CSV table of C-alpha atoms in Angstrom, one decimal:
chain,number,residue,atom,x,y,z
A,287,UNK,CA,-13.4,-18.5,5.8
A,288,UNK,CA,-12.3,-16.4,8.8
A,289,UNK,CA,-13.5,-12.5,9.1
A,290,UNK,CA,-9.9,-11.7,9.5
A,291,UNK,CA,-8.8,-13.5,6.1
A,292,UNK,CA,-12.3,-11.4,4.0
A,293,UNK,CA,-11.1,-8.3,6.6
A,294,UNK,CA,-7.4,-8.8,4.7
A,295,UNK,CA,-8.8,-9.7,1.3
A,296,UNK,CA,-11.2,-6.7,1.0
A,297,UNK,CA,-8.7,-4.5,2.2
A,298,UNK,CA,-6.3,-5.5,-0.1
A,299,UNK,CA,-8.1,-5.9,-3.0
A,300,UNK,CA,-9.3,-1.9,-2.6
A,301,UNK,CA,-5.5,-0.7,-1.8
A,302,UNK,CA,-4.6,-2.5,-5.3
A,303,UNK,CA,-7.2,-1.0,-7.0
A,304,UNK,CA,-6.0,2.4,-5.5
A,305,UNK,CA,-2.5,1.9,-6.6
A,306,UNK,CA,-3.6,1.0,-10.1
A,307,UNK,CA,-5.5,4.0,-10.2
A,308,UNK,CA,-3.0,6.1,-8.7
A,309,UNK,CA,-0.3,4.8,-11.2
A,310,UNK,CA,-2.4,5.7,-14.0
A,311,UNK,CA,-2.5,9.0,-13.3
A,312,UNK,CA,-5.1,9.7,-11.0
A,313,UNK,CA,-2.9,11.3,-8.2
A,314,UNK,CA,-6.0,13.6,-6.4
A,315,UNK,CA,-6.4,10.1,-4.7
A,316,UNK,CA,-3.5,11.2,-2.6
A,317,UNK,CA,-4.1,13.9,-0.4
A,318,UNK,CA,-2.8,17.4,-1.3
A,319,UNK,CA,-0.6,17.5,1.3
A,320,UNK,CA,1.6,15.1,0.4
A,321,UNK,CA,1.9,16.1,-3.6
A,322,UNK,CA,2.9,20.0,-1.6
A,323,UNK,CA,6.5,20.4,-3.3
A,324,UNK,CA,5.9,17.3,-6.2
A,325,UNK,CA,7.2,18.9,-9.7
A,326,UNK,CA,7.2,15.6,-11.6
A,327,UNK,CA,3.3,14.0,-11.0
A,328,UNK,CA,3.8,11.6,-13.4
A,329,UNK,CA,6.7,9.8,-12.0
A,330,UNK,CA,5.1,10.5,-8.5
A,331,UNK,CA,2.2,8.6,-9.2
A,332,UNK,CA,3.8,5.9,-10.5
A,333,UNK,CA,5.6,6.0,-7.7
A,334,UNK,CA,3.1,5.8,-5.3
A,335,UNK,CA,0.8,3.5,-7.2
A,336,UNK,CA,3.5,0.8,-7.0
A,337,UNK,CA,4.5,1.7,-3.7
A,338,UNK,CA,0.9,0.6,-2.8
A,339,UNK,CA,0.6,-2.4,-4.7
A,340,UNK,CA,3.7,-3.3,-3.0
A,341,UNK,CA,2.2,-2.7,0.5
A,342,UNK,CA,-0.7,-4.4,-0.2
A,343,UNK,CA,0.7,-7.6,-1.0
A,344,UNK,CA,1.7,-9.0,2.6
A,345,UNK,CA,-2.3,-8.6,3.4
A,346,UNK,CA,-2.9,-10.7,0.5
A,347,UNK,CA,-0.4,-13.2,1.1
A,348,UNK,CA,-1.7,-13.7,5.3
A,349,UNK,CA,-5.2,-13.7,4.1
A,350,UNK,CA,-4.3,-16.9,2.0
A,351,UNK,CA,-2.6,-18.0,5.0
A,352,UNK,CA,-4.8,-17.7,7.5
A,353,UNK,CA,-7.3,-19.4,6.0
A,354,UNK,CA,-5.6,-22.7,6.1
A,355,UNK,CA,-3.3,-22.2,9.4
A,356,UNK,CA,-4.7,-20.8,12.8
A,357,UNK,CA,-1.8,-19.6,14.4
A,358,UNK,CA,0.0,-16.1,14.9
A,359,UNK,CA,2.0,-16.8,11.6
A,360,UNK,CA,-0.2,-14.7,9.5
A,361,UNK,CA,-0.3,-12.5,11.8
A,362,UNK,CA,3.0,-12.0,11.9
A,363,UNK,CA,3.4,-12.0,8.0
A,364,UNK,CA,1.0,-9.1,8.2
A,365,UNK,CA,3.2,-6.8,10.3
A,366,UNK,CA,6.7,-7.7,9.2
A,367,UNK,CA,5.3,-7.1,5.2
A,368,UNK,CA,3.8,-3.7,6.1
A,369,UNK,CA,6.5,-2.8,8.2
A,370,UNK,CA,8.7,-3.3,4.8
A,371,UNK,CA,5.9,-2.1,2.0
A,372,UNK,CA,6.2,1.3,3.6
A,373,UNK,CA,9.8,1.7,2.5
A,374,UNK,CA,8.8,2.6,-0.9
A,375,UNK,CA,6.0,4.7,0.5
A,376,UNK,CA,8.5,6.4,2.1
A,377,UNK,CA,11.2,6.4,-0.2
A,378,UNK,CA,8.4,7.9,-2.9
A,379,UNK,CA,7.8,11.2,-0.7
A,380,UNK,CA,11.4,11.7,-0.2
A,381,UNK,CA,12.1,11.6,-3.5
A,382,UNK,CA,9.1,13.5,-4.9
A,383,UNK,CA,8.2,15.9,-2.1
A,384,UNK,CA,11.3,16.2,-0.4
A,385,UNK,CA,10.6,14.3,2.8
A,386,UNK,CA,7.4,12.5,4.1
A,387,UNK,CA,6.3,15.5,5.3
């Protein structure tokens, strides 16, 4: 096993774990900058949790990969799936907060 697929598995496995938590509820996980203007938490963490779920995925998936292909293809998984797991992320704050910032 390569130190980039335990690198991708770790890391995903915590930001799923996050996202769980965060979608039950626990929304101090989430720094109080970004919950500024939030009125509905509830949704907002639900939200977010899934957002993060989503966006942790493509690390998954190119971990998997990369264990049985040696090329740039995982790599390339990695950035094209992040690039479109932060939609939600972003779609999230613009609902909830009004913008990202």
């Amino acid at each position: 096993m390569s130190i980039y697929s335990i690198i991708l598995f770790l890391t995903s496995f915590l930001l799923i774990i996050l996202g769980i938590s965060i979608y039950k509820g626990n929304i101090e996980l989430i720094h109080s900058y970004h919950q500024e203007n939030v009125t509905d938490k509830i949704g907002y963490g639900k939200a977010m949790g899934k957002a993060l779920i989503v966006f942790s995925i493509p690390m998954l998936i190119s971990g998997v990969i990369a264990l049985f292909i040696e090329s740039a293809i995982p790599t390339i998984i990695l950035i094209v799936g992040m690039v479109v797991g932060f939609i939600p992320i972003i779609k999230a704050q613009q609902k909830f907060n009004g913008g990202m910032f």
